[in-house]
mmCIF file of C-alpha atoms and ligand atoms in Angstrom:
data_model
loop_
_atom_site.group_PDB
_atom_site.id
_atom_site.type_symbol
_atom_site.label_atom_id
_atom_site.label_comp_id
_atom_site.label_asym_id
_atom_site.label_seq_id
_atom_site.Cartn_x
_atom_site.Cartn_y
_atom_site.Cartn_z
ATOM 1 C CA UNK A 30 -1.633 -22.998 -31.505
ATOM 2 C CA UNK A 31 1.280 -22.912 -29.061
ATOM 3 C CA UNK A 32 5.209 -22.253 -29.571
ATOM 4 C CA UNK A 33 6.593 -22.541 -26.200
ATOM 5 C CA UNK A 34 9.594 -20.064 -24.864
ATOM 6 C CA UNK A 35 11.257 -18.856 -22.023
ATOM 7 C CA UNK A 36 8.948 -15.830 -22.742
ATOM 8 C CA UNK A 37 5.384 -17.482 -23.164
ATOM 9 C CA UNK A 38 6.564 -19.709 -19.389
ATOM 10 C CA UNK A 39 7.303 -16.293 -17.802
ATOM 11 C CA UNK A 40 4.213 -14.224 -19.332
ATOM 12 C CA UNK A 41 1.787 -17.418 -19.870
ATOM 13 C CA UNK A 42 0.953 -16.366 -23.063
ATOM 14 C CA UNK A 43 0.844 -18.960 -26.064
ATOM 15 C CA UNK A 44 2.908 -17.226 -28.630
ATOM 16 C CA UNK A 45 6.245 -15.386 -28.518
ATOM 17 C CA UNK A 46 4.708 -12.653 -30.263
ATOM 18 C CA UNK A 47 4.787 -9.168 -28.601
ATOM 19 C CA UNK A 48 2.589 -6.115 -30.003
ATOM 20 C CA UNK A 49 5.577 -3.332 -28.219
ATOM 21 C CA UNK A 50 3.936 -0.920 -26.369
ATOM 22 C CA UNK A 51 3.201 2.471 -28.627
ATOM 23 C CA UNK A 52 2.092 5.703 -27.260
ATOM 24 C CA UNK A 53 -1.432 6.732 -28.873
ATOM 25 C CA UNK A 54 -0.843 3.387 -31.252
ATOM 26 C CA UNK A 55 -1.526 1.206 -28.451
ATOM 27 C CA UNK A 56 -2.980 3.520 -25.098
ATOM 28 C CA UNK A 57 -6.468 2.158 -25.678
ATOM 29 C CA UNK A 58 -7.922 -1.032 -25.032
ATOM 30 C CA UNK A 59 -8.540 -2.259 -28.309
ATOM 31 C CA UNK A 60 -5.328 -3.261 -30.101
ATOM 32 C CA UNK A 61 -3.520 -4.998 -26.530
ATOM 33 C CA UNK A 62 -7.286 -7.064 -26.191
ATOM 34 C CA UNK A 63 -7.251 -8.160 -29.494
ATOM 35 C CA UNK A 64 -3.538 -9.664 -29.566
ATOM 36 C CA UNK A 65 -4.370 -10.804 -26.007
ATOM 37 C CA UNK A 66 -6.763 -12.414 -26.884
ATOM 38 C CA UNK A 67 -5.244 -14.622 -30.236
ATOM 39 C CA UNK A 68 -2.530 -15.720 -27.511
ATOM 40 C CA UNK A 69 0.109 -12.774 -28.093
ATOM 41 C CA UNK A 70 1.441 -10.315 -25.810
ATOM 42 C CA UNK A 71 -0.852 -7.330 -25.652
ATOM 43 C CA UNK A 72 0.693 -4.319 -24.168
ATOM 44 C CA UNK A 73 -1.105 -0.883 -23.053
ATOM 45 C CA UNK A 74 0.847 1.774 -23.431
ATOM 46 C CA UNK A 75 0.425 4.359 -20.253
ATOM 47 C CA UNK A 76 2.696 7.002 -21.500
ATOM 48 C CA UNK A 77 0.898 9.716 -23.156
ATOM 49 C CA UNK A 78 -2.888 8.607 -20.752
ATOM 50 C CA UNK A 79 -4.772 10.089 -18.284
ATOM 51 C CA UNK A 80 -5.078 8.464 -14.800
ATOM 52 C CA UNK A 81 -9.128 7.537 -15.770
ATOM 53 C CA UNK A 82 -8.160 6.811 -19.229
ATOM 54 C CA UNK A 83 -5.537 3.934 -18.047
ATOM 55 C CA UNK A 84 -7.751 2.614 -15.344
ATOM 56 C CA UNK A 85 -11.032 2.095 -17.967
ATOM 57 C CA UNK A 86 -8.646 0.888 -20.206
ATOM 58 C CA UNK A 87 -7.718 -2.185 -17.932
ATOM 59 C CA UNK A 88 -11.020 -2.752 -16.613
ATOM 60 C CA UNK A 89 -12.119 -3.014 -20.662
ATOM 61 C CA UNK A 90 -8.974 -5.457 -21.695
ATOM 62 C CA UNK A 91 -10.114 -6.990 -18.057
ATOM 63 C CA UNK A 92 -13.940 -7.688 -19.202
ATOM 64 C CA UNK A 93 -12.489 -8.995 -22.422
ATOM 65 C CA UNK A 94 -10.377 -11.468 -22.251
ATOM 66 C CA UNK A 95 -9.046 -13.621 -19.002
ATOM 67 C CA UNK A 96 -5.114 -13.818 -21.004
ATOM 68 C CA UNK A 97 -2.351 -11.714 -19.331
ATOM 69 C CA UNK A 98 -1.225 -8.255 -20.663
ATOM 70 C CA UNK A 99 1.050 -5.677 -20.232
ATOM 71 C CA UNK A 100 1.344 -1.884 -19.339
ATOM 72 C CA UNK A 101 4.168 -0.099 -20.721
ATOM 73 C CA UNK A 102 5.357 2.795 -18.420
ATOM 74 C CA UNK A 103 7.794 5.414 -18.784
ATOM 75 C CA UNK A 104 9.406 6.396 -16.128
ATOM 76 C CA UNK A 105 9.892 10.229 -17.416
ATOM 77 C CA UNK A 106 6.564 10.684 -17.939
ATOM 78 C CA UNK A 107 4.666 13.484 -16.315
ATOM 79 C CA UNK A 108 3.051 12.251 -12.878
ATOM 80 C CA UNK A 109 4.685 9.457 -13.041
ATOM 81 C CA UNK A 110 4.282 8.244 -9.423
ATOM 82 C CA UNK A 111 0.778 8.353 -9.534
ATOM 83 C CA UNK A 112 0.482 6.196 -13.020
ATOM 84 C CA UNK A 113 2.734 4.096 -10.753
ATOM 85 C CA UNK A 114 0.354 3.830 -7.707
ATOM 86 C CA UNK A 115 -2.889 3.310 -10.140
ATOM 87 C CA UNK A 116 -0.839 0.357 -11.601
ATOM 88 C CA UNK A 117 0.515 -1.383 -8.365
ATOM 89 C CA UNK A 118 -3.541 -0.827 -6.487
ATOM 90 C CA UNK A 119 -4.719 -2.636 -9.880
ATOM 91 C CA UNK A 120 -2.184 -5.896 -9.364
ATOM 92 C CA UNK A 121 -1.582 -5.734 -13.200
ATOM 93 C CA UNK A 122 -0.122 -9.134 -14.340
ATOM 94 C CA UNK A 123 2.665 -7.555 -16.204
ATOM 95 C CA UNK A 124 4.480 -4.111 -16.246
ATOM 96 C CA UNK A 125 6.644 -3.012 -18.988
ATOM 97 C CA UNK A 126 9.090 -0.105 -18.067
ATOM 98 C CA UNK A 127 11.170 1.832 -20.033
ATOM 99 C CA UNK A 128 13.250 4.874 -19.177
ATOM 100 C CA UNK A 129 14.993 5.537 -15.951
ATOM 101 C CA UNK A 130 16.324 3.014 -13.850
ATOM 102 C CA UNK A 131 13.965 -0.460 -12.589
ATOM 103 C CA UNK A 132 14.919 0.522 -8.955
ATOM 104 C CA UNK A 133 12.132 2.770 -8.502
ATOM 105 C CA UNK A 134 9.538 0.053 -9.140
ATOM 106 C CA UNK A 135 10.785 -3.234 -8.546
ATOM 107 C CA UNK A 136 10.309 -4.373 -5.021
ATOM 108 C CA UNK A 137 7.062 -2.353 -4.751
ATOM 109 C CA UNK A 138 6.084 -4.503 -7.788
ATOM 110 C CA UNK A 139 7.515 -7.757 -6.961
ATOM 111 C CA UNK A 140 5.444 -7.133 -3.773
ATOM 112 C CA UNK A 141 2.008 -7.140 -5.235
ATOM 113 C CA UNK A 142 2.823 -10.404 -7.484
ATOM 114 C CA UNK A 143 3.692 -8.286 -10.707
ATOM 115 C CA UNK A 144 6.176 -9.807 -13.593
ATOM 116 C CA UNK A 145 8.699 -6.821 -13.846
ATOM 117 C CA UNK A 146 9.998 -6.380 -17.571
ATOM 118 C CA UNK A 147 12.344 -3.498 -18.054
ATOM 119 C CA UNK A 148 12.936 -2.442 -21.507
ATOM 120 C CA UNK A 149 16.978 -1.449 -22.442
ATOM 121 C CA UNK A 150 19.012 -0.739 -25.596
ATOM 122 C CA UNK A 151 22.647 -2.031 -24.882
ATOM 123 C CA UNK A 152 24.427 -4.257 -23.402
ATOM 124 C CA UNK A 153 25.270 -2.228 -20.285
ATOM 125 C CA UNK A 154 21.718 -1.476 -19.216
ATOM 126 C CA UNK A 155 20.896 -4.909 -19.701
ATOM 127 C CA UNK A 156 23.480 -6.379 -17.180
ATOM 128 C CA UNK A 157 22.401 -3.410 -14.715
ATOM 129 C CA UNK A 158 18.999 -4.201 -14.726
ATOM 130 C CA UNK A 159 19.339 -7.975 -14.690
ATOM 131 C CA UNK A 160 21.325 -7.359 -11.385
ATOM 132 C CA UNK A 161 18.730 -5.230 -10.293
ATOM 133 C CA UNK A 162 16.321 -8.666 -10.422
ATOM 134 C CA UNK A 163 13.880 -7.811 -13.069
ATOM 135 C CA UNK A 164 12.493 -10.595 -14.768
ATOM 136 C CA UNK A 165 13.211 -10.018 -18.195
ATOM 137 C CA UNK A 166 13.989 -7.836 -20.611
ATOM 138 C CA UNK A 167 13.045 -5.588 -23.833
ATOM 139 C CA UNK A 168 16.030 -4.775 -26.274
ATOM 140 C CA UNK A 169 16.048 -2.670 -28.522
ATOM 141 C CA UNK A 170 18.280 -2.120 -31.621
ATOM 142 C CA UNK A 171 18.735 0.691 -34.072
ATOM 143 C CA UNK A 172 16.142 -0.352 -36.618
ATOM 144 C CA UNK A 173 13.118 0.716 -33.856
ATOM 145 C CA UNK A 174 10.617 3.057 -34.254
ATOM 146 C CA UNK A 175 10.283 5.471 -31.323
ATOM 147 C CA UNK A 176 13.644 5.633 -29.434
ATOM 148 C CA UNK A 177 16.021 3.604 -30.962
ATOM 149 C CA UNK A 178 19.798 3.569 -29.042
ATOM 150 C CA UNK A 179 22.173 6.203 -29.236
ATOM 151 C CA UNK A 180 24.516 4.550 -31.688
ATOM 152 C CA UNK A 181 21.960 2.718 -33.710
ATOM 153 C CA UNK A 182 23.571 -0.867 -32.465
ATOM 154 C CA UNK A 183 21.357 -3.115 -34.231
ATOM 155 C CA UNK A 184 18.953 -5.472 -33.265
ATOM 156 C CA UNK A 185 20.994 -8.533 -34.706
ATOM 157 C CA UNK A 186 23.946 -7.322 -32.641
ATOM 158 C CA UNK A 187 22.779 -6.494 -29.700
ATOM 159 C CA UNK A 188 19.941 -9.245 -29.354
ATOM 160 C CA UNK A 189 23.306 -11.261 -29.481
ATOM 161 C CA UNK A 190 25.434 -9.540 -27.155
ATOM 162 C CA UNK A 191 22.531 -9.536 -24.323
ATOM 163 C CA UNK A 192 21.588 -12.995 -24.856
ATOM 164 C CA UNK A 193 25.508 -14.219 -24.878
ATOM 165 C CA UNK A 194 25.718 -12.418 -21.663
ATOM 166 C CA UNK A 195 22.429 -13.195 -19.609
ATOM 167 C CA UNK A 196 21.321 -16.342 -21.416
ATOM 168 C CA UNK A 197 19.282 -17.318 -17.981
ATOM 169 C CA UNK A 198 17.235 -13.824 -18.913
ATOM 170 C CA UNK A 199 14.068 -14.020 -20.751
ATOM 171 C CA UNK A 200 14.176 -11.443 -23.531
ATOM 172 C CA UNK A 201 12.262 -9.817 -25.984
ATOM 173 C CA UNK A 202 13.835 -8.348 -29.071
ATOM 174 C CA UNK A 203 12.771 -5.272 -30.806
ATOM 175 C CA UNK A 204 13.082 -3.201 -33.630
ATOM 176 C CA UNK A 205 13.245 -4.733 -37.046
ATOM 177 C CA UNK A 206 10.590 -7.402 -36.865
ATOM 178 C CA UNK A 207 7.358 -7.414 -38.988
ATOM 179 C CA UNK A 208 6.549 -11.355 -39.629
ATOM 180 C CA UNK A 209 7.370 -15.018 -38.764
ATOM 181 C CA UNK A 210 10.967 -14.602 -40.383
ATOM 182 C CA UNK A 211 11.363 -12.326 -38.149
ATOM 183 C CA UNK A 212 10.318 -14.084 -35.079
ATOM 184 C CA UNK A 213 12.345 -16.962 -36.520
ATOM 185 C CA UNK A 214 15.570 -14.505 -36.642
ATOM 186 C CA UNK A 215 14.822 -13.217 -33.139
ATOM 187 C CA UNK A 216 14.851 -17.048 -31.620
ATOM 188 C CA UNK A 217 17.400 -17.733 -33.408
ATOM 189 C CA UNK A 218 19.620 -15.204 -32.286
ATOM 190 C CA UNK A 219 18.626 -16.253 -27.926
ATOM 191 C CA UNK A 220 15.344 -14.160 -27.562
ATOM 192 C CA UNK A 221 12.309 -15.969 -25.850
ATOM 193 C CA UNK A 222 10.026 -13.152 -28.147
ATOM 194 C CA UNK A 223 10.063 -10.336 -30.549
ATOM 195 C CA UNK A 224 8.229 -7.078 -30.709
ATOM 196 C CA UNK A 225 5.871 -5.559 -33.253
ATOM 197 C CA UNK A 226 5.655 -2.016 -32.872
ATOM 198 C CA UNK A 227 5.099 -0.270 -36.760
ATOM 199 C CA UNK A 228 3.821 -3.664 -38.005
ATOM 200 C CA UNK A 229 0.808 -3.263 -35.246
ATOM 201 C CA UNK A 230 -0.021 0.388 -36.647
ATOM 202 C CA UNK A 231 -1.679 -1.054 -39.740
ATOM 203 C CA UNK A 232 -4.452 -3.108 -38.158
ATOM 204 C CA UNK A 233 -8.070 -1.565 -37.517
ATOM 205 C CA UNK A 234 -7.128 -1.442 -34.132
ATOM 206 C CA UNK A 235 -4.414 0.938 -33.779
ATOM 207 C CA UNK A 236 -5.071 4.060 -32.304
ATOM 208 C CA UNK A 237 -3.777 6.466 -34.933
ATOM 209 C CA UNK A 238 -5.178 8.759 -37.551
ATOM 210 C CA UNK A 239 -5.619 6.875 -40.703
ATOM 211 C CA UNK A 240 -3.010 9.223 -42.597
ATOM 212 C CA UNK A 241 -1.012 7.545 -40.087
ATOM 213 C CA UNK A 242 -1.711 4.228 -41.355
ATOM 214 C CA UNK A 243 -1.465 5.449 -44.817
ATOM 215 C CA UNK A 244 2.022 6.712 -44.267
ATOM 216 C CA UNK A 245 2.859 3.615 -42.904
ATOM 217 C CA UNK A 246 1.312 1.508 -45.615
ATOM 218 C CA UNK A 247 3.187 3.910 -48.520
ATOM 219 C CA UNK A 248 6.594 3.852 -46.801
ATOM 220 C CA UNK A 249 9.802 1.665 -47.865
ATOM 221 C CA UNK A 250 13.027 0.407 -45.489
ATOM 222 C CA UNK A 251 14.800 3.448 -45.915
ATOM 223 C CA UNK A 252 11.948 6.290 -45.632
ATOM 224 C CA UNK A 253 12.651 6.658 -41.821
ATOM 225 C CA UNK A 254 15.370 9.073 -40.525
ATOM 226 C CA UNK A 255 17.032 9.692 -37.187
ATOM 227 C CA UNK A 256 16.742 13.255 -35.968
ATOM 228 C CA UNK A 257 17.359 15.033 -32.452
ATOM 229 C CA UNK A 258 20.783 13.655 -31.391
ATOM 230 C CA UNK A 259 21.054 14.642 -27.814
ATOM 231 C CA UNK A 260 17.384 15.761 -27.599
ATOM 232 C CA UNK A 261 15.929 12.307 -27.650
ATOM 233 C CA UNK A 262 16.553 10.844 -30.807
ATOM 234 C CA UNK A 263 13.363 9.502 -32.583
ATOM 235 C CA UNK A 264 13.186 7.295 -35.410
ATOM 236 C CA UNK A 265 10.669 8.899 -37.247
ATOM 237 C CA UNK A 266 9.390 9.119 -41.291
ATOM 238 C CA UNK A 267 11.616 11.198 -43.489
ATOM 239 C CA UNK A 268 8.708 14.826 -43.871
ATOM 240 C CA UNK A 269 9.441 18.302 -43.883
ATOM 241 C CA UNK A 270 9.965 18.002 -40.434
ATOM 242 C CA UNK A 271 13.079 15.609 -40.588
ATOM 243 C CA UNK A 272 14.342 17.591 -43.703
ATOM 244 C CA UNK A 273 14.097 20.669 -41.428
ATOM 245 C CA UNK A 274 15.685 18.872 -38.773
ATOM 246 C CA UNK A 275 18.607 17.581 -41.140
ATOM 247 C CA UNK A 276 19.125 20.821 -42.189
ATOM 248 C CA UNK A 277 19.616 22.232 -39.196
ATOM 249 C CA UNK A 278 22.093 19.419 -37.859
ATOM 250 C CA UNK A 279 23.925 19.999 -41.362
ATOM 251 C CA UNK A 280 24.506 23.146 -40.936
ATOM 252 C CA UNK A 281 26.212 22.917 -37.033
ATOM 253 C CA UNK A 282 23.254 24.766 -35.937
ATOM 254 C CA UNK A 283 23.117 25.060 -31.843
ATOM 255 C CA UNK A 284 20.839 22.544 -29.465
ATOM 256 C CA UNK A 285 18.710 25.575 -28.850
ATOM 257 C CA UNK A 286 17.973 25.997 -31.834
ATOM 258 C CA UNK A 287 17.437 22.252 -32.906
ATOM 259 C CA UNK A 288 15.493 21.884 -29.647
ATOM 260 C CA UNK A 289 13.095 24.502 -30.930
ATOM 261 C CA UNK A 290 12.075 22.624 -33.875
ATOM 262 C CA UNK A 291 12.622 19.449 -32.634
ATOM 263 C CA UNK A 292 10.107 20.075 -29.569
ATOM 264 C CA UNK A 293 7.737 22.224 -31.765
ATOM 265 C CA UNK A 294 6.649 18.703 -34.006
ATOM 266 C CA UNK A 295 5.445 16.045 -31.814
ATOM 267 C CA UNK A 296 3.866 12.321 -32.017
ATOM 268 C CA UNK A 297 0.770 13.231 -30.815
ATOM 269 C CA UNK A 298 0.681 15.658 -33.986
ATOM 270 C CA UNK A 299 0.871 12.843 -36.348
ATOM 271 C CA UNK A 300 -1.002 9.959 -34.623
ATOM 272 C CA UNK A 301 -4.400 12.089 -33.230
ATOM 273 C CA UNK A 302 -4.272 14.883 -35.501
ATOM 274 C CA UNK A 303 -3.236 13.202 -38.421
ATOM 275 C CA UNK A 304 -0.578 15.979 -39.572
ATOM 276 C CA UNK A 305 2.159 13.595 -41.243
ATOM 277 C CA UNK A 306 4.177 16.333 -42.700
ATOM 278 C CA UNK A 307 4.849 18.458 -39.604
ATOM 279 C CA UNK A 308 4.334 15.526 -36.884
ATOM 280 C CA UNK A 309 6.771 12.522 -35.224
ATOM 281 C CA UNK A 310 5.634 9.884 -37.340
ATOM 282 C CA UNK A 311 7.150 7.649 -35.115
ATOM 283 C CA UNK A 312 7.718 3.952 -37.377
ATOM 284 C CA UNK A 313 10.904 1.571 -36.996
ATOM 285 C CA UNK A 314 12.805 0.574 -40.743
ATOM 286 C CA UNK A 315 9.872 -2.348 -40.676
ATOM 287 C CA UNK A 316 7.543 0.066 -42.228
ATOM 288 C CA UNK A 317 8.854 -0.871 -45.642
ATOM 289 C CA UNK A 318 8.126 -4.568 -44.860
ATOM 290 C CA UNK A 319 3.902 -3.233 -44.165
ATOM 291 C CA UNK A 320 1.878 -2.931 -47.103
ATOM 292 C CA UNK A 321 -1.569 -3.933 -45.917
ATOM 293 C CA UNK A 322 -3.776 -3.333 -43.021
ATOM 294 C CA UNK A 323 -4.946 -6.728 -41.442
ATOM 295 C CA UNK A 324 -6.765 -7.124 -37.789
ATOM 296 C CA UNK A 325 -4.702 -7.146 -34.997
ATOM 297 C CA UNK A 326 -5.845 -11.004 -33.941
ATOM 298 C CA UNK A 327 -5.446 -12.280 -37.291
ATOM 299 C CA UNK A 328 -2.132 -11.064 -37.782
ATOM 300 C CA UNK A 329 -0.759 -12.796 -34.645
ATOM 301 C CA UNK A 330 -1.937 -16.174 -36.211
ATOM 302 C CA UNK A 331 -0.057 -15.211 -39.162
ATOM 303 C CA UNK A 332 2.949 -13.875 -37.622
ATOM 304 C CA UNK A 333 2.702 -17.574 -35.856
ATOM 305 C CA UNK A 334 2.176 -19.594 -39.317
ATOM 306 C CA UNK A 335 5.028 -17.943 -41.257
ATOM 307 C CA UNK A 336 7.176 -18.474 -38.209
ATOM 308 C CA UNK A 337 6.088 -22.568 -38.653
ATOM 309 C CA UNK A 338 7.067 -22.543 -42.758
ATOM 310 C CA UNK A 339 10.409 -20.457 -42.328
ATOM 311 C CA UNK A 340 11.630 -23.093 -39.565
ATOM 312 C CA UNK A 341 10.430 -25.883 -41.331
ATOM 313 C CA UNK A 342 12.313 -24.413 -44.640
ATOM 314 C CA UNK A 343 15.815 -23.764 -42.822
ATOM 315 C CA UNK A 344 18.187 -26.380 -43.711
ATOM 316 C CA UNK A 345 19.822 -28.546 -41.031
ATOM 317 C CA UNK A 346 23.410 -29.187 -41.699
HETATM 318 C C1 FMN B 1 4.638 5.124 -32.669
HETATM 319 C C2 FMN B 1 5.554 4.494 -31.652
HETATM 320 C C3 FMN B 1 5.388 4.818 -30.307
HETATM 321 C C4 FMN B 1 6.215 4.218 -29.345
HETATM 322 N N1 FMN B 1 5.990 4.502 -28.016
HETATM 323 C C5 FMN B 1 6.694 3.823 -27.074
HETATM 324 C C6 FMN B 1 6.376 3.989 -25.691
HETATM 325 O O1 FMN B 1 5.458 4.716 -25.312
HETATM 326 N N2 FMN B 1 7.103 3.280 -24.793
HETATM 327 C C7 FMN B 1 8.128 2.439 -25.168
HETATM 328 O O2 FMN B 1 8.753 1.813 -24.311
HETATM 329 N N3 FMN B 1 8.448 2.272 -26.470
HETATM 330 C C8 FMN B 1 7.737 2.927 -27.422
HETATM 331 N N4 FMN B 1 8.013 2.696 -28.766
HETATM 332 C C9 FMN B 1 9.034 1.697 -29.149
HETATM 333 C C10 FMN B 1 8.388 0.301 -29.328
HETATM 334 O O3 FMN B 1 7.993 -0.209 -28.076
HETATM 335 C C11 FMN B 1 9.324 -0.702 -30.020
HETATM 336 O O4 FMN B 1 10.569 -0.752 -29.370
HETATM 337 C C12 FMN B 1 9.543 -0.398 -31.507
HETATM 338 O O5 FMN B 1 8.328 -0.046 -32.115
HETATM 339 C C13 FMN B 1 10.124 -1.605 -32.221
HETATM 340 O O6 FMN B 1 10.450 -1.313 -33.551
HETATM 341 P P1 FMN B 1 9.441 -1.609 -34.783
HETATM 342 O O7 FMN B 1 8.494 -0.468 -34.782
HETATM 343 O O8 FMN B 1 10.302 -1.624 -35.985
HETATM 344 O O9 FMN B 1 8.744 -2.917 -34.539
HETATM 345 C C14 FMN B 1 7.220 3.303 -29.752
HETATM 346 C C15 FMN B 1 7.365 3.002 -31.110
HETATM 347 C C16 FMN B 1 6.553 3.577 -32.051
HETATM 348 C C17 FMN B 1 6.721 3.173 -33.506
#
């Protein structure tokens, strides 16, 4: 099955689909193989790995399938030059970068063959980095999981906005999507893709504790919460964490003293030790839209069928 875009031409994938890059979720070979290989976008996510970690990791989604894939890197992480160097000796296909500016890597990339996607939330980025010459983009609106933008612009507006403004730019549009409506929305509105980030945390493959995936699977549209303005904002699941948070922010309380608690939970918390009261459980507003855990291939074929019937059910004035 193929549904060509200016995303699948750039990435020579066969579907538009995108499984976004997740730290823990997705920094293991299994989940980016198996969307790989049933013709989706499979992305590794380098943030929160070891140098060995990320190279097995490629060498395994290597040995498995001959389809591109992705790396997702963060520019802020710790050591982040030599992540850098490990990726640009390996030649991979496709790099992902979010954070920090696409200066750092881009000509050092573009030299070694490697598509350059840089991943922004507004409008502004988006024009900066398109000047910079990457070749496409990631935007991301308020309903995201992880770090949604500042003023929670959403998706359906600032899909728009980018695409109105560098419709020659191959984008993919995330936060908010969860099935082939949703692909069908983001096509609609000028993206060549969408994303799946909390959608992809209920499959087998995801590399999360399974309270994680049973948080995910419990969860309705309005269970997340945004916490740590100025420290990093997260989209995260309402706990006692994000109650403790709220509080704090309620009552004026300083940054040092929202950093403290802000810093003290953590994703890692949630998604390896399985602690989904005190952790970051990091989901967009899509987790209300997840109720069952399906393999990470078979999903993309479904993603790709419901896509087919809500097209074919639009009406055409
Ligand atoms: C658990 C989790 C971890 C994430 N980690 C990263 C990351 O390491 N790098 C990144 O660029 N985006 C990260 N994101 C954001 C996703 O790439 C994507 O923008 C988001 O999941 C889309 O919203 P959705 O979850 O509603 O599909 C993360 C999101 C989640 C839910």
């Amino acid at each position: 099955m193929k549904i060509e875009t200016s995303v699948t031409r750039l990435l020579g994938i066969d579907l538009p689909i995108a499984q976004a890059g997740m730290s823990w979720a997705s920094s293991g070979s299994a989940l980016p193989l198996a969307v790989a290989r049933a013709g989706g976008l499979g992305v590794l996510a380098a943030g929160p790995m070891r140098l060995p970690d990320l190279g097995r990791a490629i060498d395994e989604i290597r040995a498995g399938t001959d389809r591109p894939f992705a790396v997702n890197m963060p520019l802020y992480r710790q050591g982040a030059d030599e992540v850098l160097d490990l990726l640009a000796e390996r030649r991979i296909r496709i790099l992902i970068a979010s954070q920090g500016g696409p200066k750092r890597y881009l000509d050092r990339f573009h030299g070694v063959g490697t598509i350059c996607i840089h991943v922004v939330a507004s409008e502004e980025h988006a024009l900066k980095a398109a000047d910079a010459g990457v070749d496409g983009l990631v935007v991301v609106g308020g309903e995201a999981g992880g770090h949604p933008p500042a003023e929670l612009v959403s998706t359906l507006v600032v899909v728009r906005a980018v695409a109105r403004a560098l419709g020659h730019v191959p984008i993919i549009a995330s936060g908010g999507f969860a099935d082939g409506c949703g692909l069908a929305a983001a096509l609609a509105l000028g993206a060549g893709a969408a994303n799946f980030g909390t959608r992809f945390i209920a499959t087998p493959e995801a590399n999360v504790h399974a309270a994680y995936k049973q948080a995910v699977l419990a969860a309705g549209i309005a269970s997340t919460r945004t916490v740590g303005q100025g420290l990093g904002m997260v989209r995260t699941l309402a706990n006692p964490f994000t109650d403790r948070m709220q509080e704090l922010e309620a009552a004026g309380a300083g940054l040092d003293d929202r950093k403290a608690v802000f810093i003290a939970s953590t994703l890692k918390m949630a998604a390896l030790d399985g602690d989904v009261e005190w952790g970051k459980v990091e989901v967009g507003q899509t987790v209300g839209l997840v109720h069952d855990l399906v393999p990470a291939g078979e999903l993309v074929l479904r993603i790709a069928e419901e896509y087919r019937t809500a097209v074919a059910g639009l009406p055409v004035g």
